[in-house]
C-alpha positions as a printed NumPy array, in Angstrom:
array([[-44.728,  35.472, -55.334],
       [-47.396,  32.992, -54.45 ],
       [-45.061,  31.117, -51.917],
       [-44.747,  34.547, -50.455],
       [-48.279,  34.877, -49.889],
       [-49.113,  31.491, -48.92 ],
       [-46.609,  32.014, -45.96 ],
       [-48.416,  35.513, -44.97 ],
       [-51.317,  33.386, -44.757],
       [-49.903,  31.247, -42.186],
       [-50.566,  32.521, -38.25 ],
       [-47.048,  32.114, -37.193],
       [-45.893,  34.035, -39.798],
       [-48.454,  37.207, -39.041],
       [-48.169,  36.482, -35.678],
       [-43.901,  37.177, -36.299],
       [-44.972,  39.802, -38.722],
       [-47.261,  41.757, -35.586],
       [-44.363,  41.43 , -33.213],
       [-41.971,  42.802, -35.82 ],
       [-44.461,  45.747, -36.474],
       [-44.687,  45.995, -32.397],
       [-40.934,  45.859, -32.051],
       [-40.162,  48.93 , -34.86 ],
       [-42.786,  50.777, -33.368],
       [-40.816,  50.81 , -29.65 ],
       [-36.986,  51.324, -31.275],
       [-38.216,  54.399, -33.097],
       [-40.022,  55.618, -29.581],
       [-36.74 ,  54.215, -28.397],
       [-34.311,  56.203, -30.085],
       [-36.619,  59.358, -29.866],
       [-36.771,  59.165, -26.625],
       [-33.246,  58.485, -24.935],
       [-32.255,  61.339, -27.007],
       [-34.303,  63.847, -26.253],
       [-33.687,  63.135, -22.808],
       [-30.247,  63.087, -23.454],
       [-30.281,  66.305, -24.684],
       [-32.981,  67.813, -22.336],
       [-30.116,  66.621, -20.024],
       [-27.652,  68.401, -21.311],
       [-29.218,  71.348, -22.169],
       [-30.187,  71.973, -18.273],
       [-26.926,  71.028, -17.102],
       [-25.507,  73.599, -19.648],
       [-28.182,  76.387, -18.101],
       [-27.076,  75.11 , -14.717],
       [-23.563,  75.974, -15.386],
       [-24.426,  79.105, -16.878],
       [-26.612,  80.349, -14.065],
       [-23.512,  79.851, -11.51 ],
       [-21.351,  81.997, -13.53 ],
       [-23.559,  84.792, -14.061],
       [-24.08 ,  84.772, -10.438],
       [-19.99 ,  84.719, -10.389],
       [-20.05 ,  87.649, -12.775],
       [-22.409,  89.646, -10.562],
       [-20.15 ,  88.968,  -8.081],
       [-17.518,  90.008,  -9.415],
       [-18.742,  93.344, -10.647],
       [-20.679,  94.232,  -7.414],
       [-17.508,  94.061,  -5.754],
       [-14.599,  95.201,  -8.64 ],
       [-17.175,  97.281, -10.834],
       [-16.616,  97.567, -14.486],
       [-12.586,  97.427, -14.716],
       [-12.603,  94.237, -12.852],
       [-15.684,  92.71 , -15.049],
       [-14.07 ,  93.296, -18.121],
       [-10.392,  91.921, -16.559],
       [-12.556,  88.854, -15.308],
       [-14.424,  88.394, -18.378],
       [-11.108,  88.861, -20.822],
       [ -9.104,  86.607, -19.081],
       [-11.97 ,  83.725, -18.974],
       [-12.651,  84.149, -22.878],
       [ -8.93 ,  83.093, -23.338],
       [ -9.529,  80.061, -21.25 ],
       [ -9.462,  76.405, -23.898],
       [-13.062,  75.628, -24.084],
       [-14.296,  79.103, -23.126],
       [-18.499,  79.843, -22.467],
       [-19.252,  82.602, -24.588],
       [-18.662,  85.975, -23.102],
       [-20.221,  89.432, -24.268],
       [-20.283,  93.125, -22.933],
       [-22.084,  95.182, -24.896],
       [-23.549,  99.068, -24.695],
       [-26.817, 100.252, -24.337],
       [-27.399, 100.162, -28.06 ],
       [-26.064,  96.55 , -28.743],
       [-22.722,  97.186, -29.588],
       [-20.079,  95.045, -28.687],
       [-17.355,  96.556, -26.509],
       [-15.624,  93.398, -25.254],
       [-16.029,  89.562, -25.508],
       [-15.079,  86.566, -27.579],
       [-17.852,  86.884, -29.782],
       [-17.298,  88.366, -33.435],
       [-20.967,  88.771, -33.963],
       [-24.676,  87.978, -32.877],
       [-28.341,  87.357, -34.312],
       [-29.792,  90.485, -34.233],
       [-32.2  ,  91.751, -31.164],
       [-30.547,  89.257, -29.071],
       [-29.489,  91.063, -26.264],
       [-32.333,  93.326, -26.135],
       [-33.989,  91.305, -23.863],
       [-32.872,  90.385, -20.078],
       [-32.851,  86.892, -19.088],
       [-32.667,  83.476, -20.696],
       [-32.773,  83.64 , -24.673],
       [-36.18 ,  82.115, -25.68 ],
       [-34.365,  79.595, -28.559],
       [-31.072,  78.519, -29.339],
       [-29.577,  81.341, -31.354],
       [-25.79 ,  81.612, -34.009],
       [-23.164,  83.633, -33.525],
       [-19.409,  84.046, -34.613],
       [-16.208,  84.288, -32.871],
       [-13.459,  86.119, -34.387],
       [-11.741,  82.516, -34.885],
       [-13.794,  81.626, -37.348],
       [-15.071,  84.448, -39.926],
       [-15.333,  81.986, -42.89 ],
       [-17.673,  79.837, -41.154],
       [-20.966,  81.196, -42.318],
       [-23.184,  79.13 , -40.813],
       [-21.417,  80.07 , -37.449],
       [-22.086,  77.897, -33.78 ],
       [-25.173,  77.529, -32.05 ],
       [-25.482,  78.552, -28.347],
       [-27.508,  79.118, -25.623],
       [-27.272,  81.857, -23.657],
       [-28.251,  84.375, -20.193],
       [-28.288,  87.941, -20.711],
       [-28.218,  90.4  , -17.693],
       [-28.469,  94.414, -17.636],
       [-25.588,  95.921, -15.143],
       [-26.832,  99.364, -13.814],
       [-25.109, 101.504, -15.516],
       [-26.839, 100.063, -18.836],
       [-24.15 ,  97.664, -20.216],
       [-25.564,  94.779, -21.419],
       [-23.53 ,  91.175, -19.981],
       [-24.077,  87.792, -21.852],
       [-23.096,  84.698, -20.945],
       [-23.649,  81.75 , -22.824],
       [-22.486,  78.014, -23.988],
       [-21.896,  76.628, -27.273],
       [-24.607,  73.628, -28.001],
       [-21.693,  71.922, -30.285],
       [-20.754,  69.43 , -28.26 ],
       [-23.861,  68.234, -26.939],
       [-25.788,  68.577, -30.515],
       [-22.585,  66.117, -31.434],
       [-23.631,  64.246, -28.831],
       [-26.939,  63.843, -29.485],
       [-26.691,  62.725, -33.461],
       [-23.816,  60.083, -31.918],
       [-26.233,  58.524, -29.106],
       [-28.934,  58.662, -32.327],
       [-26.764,  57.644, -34.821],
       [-25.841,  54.622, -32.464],
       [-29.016,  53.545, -31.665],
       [-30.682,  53.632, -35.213],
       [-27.994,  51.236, -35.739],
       [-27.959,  49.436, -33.033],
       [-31.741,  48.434, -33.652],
       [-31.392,  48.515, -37.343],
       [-28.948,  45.521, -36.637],
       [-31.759,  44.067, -34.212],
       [-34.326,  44.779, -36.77 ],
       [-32.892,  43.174, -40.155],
       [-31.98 ,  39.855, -37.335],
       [-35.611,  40.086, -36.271],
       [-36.692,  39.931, -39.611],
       [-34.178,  36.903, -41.062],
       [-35.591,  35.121, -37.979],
       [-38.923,  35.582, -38.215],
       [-38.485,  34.746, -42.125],
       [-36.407,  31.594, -41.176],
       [-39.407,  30.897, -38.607],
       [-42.157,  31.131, -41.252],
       [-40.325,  29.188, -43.564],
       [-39.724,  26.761, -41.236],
       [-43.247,  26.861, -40.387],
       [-44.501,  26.326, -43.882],
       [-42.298,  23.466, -44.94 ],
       [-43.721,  22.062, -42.015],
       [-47.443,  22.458, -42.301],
       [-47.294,  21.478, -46.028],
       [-45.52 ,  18.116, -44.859],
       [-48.742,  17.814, -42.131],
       [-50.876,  18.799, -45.312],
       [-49.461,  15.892, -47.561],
       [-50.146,  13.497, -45.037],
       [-53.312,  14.608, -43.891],
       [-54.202,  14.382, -47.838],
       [-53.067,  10.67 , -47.754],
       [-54.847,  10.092, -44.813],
       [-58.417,  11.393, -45.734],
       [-57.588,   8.965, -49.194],
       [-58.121,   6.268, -46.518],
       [-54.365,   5.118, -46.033],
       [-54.782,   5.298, -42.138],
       [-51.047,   3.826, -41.509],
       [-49.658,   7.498, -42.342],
       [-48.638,   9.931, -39.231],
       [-47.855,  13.416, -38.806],
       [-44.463,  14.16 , -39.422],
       [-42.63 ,  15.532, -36.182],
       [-39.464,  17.206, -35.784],
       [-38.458,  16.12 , -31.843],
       [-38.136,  19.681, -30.935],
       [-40.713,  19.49 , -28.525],
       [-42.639,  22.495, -29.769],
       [-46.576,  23.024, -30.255],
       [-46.209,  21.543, -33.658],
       [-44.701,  17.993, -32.717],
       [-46.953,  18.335, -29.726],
       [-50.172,  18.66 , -31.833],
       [-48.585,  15.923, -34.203],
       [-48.133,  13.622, -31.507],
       [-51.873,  13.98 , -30.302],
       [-53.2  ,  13.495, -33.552],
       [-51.079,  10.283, -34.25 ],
       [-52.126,   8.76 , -31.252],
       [-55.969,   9.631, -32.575],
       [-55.398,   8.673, -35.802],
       [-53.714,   5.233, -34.247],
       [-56.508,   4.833, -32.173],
       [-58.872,   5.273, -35.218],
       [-56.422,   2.535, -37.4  ],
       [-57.069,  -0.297, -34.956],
       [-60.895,   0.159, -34.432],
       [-60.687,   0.384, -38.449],
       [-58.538,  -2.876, -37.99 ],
       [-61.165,  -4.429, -35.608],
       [-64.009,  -3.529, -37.136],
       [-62.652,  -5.035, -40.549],
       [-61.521,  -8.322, -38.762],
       [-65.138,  -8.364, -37.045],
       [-66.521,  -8.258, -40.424],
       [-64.309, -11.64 , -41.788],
       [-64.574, -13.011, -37.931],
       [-68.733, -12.606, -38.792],
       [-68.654, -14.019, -42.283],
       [-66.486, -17.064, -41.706],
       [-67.111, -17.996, -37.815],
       [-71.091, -17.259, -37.442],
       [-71.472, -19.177, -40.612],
       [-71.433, -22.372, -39.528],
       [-73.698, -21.773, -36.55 ],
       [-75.886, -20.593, -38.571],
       [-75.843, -23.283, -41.226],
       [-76.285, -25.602, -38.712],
       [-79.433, -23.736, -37.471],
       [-81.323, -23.861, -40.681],
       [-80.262, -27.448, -41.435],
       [-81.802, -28.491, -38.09 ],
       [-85.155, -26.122, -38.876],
       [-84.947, -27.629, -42.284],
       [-84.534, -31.128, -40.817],
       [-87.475, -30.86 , -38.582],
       [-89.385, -29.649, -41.426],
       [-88.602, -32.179, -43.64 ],
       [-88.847, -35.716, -41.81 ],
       [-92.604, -36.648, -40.109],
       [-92.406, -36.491, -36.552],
       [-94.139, -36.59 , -33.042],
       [-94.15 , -33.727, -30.767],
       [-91.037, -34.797, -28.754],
       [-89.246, -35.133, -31.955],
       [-89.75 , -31.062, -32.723],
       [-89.842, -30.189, -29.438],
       [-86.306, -31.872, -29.419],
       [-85.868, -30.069, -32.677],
       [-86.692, -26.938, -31.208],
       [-85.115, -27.471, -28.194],
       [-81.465, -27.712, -30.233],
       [-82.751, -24.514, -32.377],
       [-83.025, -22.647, -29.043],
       [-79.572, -23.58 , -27.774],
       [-77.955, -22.874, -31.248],
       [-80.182, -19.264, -31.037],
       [-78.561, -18.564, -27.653],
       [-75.056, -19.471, -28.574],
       [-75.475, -16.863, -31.503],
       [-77.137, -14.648, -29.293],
       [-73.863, -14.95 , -26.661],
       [-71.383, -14.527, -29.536],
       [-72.231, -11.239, -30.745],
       [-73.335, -10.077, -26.914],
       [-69.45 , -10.55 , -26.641],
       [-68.68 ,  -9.099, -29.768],
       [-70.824,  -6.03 , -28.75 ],
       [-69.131,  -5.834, -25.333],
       [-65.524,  -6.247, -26.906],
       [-66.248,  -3.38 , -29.377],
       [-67.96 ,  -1.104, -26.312],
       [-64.893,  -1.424, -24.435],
       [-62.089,  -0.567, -27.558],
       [-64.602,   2.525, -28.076],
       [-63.513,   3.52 , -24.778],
       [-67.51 ,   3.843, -23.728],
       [-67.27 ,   2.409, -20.311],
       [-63.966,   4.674, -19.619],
       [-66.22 ,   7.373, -17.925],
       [-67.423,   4.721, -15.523],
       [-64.263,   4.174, -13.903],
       [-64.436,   4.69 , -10.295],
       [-62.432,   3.   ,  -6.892],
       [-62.592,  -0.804,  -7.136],
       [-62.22 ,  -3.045,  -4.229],
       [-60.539,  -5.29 ,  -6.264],
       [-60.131,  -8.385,  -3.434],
       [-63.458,  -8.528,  -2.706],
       [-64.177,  -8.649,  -6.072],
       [-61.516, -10.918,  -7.207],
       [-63.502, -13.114,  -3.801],
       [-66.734, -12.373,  -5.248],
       [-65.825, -14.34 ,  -8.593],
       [-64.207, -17.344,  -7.077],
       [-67.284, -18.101,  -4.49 ],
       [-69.434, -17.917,  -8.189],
       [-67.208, -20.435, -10.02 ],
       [-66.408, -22.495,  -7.206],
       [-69.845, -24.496,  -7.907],
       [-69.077, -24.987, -11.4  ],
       [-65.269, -26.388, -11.049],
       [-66.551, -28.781,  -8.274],
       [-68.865, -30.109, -10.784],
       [-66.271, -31.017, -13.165],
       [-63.836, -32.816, -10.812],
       [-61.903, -29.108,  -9.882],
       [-61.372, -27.131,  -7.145],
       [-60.172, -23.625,  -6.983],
       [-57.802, -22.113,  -4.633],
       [-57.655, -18.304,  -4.101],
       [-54.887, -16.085,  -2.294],
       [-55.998, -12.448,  -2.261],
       [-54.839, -10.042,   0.618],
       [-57.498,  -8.087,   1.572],
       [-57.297,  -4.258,   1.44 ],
       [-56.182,  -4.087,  -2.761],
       [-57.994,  -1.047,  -4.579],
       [-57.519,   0.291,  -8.241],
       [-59.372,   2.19 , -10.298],
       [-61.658,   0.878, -12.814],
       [-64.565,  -0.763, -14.068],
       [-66.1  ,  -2.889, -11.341],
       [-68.329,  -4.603, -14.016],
       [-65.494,  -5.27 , -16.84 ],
       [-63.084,  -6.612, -14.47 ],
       [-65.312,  -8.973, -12.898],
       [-66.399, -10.138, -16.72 ],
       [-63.207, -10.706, -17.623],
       [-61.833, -12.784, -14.531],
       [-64.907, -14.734, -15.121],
       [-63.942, -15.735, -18.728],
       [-60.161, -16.486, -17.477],
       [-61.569, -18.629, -14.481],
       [-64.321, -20.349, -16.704],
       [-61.218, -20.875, -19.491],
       [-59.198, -22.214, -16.702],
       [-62.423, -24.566, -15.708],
       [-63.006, -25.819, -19.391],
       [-59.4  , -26.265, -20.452],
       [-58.096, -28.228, -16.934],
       [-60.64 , -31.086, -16.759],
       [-58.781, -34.858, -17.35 ],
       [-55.54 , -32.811, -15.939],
       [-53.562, -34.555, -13.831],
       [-53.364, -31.677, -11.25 ],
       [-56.735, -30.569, -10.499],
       [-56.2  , -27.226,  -8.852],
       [-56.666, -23.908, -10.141],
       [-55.224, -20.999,  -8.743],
       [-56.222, -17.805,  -8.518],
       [-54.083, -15.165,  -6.855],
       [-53.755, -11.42 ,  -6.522],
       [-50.408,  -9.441,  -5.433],
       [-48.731,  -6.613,  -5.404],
       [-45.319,  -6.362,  -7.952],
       [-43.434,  -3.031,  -7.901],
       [-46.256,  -0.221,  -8.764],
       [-48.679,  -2.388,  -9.919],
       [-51.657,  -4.849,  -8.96 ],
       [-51.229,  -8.729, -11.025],
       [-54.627, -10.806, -10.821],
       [-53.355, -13.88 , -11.947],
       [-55.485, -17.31 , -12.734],
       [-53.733, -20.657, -13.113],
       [-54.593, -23.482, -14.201],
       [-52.137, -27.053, -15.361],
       [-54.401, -28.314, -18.713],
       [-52.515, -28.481, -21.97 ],
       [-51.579, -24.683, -22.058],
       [-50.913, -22.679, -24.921],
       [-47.375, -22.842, -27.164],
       [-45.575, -19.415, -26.67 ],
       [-45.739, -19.454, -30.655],
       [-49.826, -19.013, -30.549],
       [-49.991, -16.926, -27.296],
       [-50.384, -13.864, -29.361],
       [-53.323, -15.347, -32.091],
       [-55.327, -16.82 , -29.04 ],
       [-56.065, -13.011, -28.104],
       [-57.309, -12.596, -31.659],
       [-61.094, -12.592, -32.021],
       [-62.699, -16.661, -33.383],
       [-59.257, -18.055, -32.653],
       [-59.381, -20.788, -31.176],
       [-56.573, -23.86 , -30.613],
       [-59.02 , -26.303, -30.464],
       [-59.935, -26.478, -34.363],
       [-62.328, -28.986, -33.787],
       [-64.842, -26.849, -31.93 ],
       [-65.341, -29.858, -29.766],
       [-65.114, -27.472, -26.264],
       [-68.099, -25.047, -25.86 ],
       [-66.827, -21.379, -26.258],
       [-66.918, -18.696, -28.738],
       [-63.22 , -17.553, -29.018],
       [-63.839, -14.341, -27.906],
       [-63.076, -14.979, -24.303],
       [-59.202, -13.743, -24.469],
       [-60.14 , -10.952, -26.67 ],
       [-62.612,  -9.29 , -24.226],
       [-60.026,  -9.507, -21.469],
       [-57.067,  -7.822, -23.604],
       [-60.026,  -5.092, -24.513],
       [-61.116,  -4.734, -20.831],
       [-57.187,  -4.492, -19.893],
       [-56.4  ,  -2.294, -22.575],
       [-59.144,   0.446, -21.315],
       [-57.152,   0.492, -17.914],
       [-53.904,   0.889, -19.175],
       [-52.346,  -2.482, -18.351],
       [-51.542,  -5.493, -20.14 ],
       [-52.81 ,  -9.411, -20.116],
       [-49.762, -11.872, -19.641],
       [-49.71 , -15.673, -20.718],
       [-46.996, -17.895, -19.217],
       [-46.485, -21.443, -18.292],
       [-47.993, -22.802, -15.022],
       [-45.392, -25.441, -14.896],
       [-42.083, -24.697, -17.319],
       [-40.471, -27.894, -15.893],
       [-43.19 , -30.548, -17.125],
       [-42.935, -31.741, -21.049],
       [-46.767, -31.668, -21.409],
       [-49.626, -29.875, -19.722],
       [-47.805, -27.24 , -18.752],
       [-50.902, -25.172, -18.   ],
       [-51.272, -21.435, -18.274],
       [-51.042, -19.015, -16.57 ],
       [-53.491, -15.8  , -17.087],
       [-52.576, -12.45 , -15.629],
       [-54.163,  -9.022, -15.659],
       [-51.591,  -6.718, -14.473],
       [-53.15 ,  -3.172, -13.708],
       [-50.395,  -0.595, -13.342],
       [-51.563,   2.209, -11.138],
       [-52.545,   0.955,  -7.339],
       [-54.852,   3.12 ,  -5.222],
       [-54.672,   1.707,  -1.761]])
């Protein structure tokens, strides 16, 4: 009994229920309806037929008087399937017909009979309830009384069959509407309880579960399939927000270690005022490569929030791409590089101008830091069109990265050079995937060179799926 009301709780259940109550409500108008027109059809097709016979019959006497009426009259009434035929006197008696008897009063009164009224023939005296019929009733001049009529049998018979049929008919409908509509709500119940269980798992903090779908396509799997992508979405800023955390605690550490040690050093040993300004000096750049970490670690989590989504707008992207070569073409010339740029002109996506140009900064300045001593000093930056999509891609030939690690080096504080002997944060990768991730395309890492044993370089690509111009 409680099942039975939890499911009346549910709205696709009272929403079934309301078209159930909607659809009962039309059969019964239904059945009412096609039969009283059916036999509001049949009764005026009965008076029709009885109005051109009792024009026959005045016919007929107008032109053969009385002896010929009653010959007319006698020799219809022995006709299979007779109308009912009547001459009676002045008083009401019957003189001639195929009627045994009639309701009282009945033909005192010229013209149609106000209701359908019994009589008998003389076929069927046992019959007490006797026939129904509807009947005309004319007054001849010399006082005889003429009535012609039609027994309702037949059509009453119809009527209760064409009822009869339809109450079945949509009692059939009915009792399928309602095993559906119980086979719906059910359904629908089994299904919301499953949602229910893992929604109960899910506020418990267990963020891996997912709304059970059924691949039927309907509003349920459709709901289902938004809130999995939400709850998803929620999972890996959970995810990044916990590996923040442990990135924080184990990689900003020793930074700031070494901070305090040099404060504490300064503090500690007598010395002139180039020896703390030197002291300070090393403070200051320590400071500022704190202060540059968690500036990318605030940008990183800005963009996997999605904040800078509603800033998207038309991006030249070669003039950009242009933009950030001219600025970095200073700083590879000072370490021995050069950097060579093919971008057709005319290339617009949509996106952040401001993101985009960050992160092919921190791919070019990777490029910069990571190809100095290499053999080949070029790096090559290049943007071109592949199928429906737009690849900015940055090459450089230093020592690359093993197809094994490509996937870690995207990880926030990982770095391949454990030694922290290159500048950097490790962050640099990780704001691009974020950046690429907020418009929908992907960050590729290949070799530069697959033929050479070492330095193979790496390639860098941003491939934005959706071109504009």
């Amino acid at each position: 009994m409680s099942r039975l009301r939890v499911l009346f709780r549910t709205t696709a259940v009272r929403l079934s229920a309301l078209y159930l109550i909607l659809f009962s409500i039309c059969a019964a108008f239904l059945v009412f309806y096609v039969t009283g027109m059916s036999q509001r059809l049949l009764e005026q097709q009965t008076k029709e037929a009885v109005v051109a016979e009792v024009t026959q019959i005045e016919a007929i006497y107008n032109r053969a008087g009385v002896n010929g009426l009653l010959r007319t009259l006698e020799r219809r009434a022995r006709q299979p399937g007779a109308n009912l035929y009547v001459i009676a006197g002045p008083t009401g008696e019957i003189l001639a017909g195929n009627v045994a008897s009639l309701q009282p009063g009945l033909l005192d009164k010229e013209g149609w009979t106000e209701q359908a009224f019994r009589y008998q023939r003389y076929t069927d005296e046992s019959r007490r309830e006797g026939h129904v019929a509807l009947a005309h009733v004319f007054i001849l001049s010399n006082g005889l009384r003429v009535l012609v009529g039609r027994d309702l049998q037949e059509p009453e018979k119809f009527r209760v069959l064409v009822r009869q049929a339809l109450v079945v008919a949509l009692g059939i409908m009915g009792l399928g509407a309602l095993v559906i509509w119980f086979a719906i709500g059910r359904n629908a119940l089994k299904r919301m309880d499953r949602m229910s269980e893992a929604s109960t798992k899910i506020m418990a903090g267990d963020l891996s579960q997912r709304l059970p779908m059924s691949g039927s396509g309907d509003e349920f799997d459709r709901l289902s399939e938004s809130l999995n992508a939400m709850l998803g979405r929620i999972e890996k800023l959970n995810e990044g927000l916990r590996q923040v955390s442990d990135n924080i605690a184990h990689d900003l550490k020793t930074p700031l270690t070494r901070l305090r040690n040099k404060a504490e050093a300064a503090l500690a040993h007598k010395a002139t005022n180039a020896g703390y300004r030197s002291s300070l000096e090393e403070i200051i750049g320590e400071s500022d490569q704190l202060i540059r970490t968690f500036n990318a670690l605030l940008m990183i989590s800005r963009v996997e929030a999605g904040a800078a989504a509603a800033e998207m707008s038309d991006v030249d992207l070669s003039r950009s791409v242009e933009d950030c070569v001219e600025l970095y073409e200073p700083v590879a010339e000072d370490e021995a590089l050069r950097i060579e740029a093919e971008v057709p002109a005319g290339i617009h996506i949509s996106g952040n101008r401001e993101l985009i140009g960050q992160a092919l900064g921190n791919l070019i300045d990777n490029a910069i830091k990571y190809a100095q001593g290499a053999d080949n000093p070029l790096i090559r930056v290049r943007v071109e069109r592949r199928d429906q999509s737009v690849v900015v891609s940055v090459a450089d030939h230093g020592p690359g990265v093993p197809s094994a690690r490509r996937e870690d080096v995207v990880q926030r504080f990982v770095r391949l050079d454990e030694s922290r002997s290159k500048p950097g944060t490790g962050l640099g990768l990780s704001l691009v995937e974020a950046v690429m991730e907020m418009h929908h395309g992907t960050l590729e890492l290949t070799d530069t060179d697959a033929v050479a044993e070492n330095n193979r370089g790496l390639t860098a690509s941003m491939v934005f799926p959706v071109v504009i111009g």
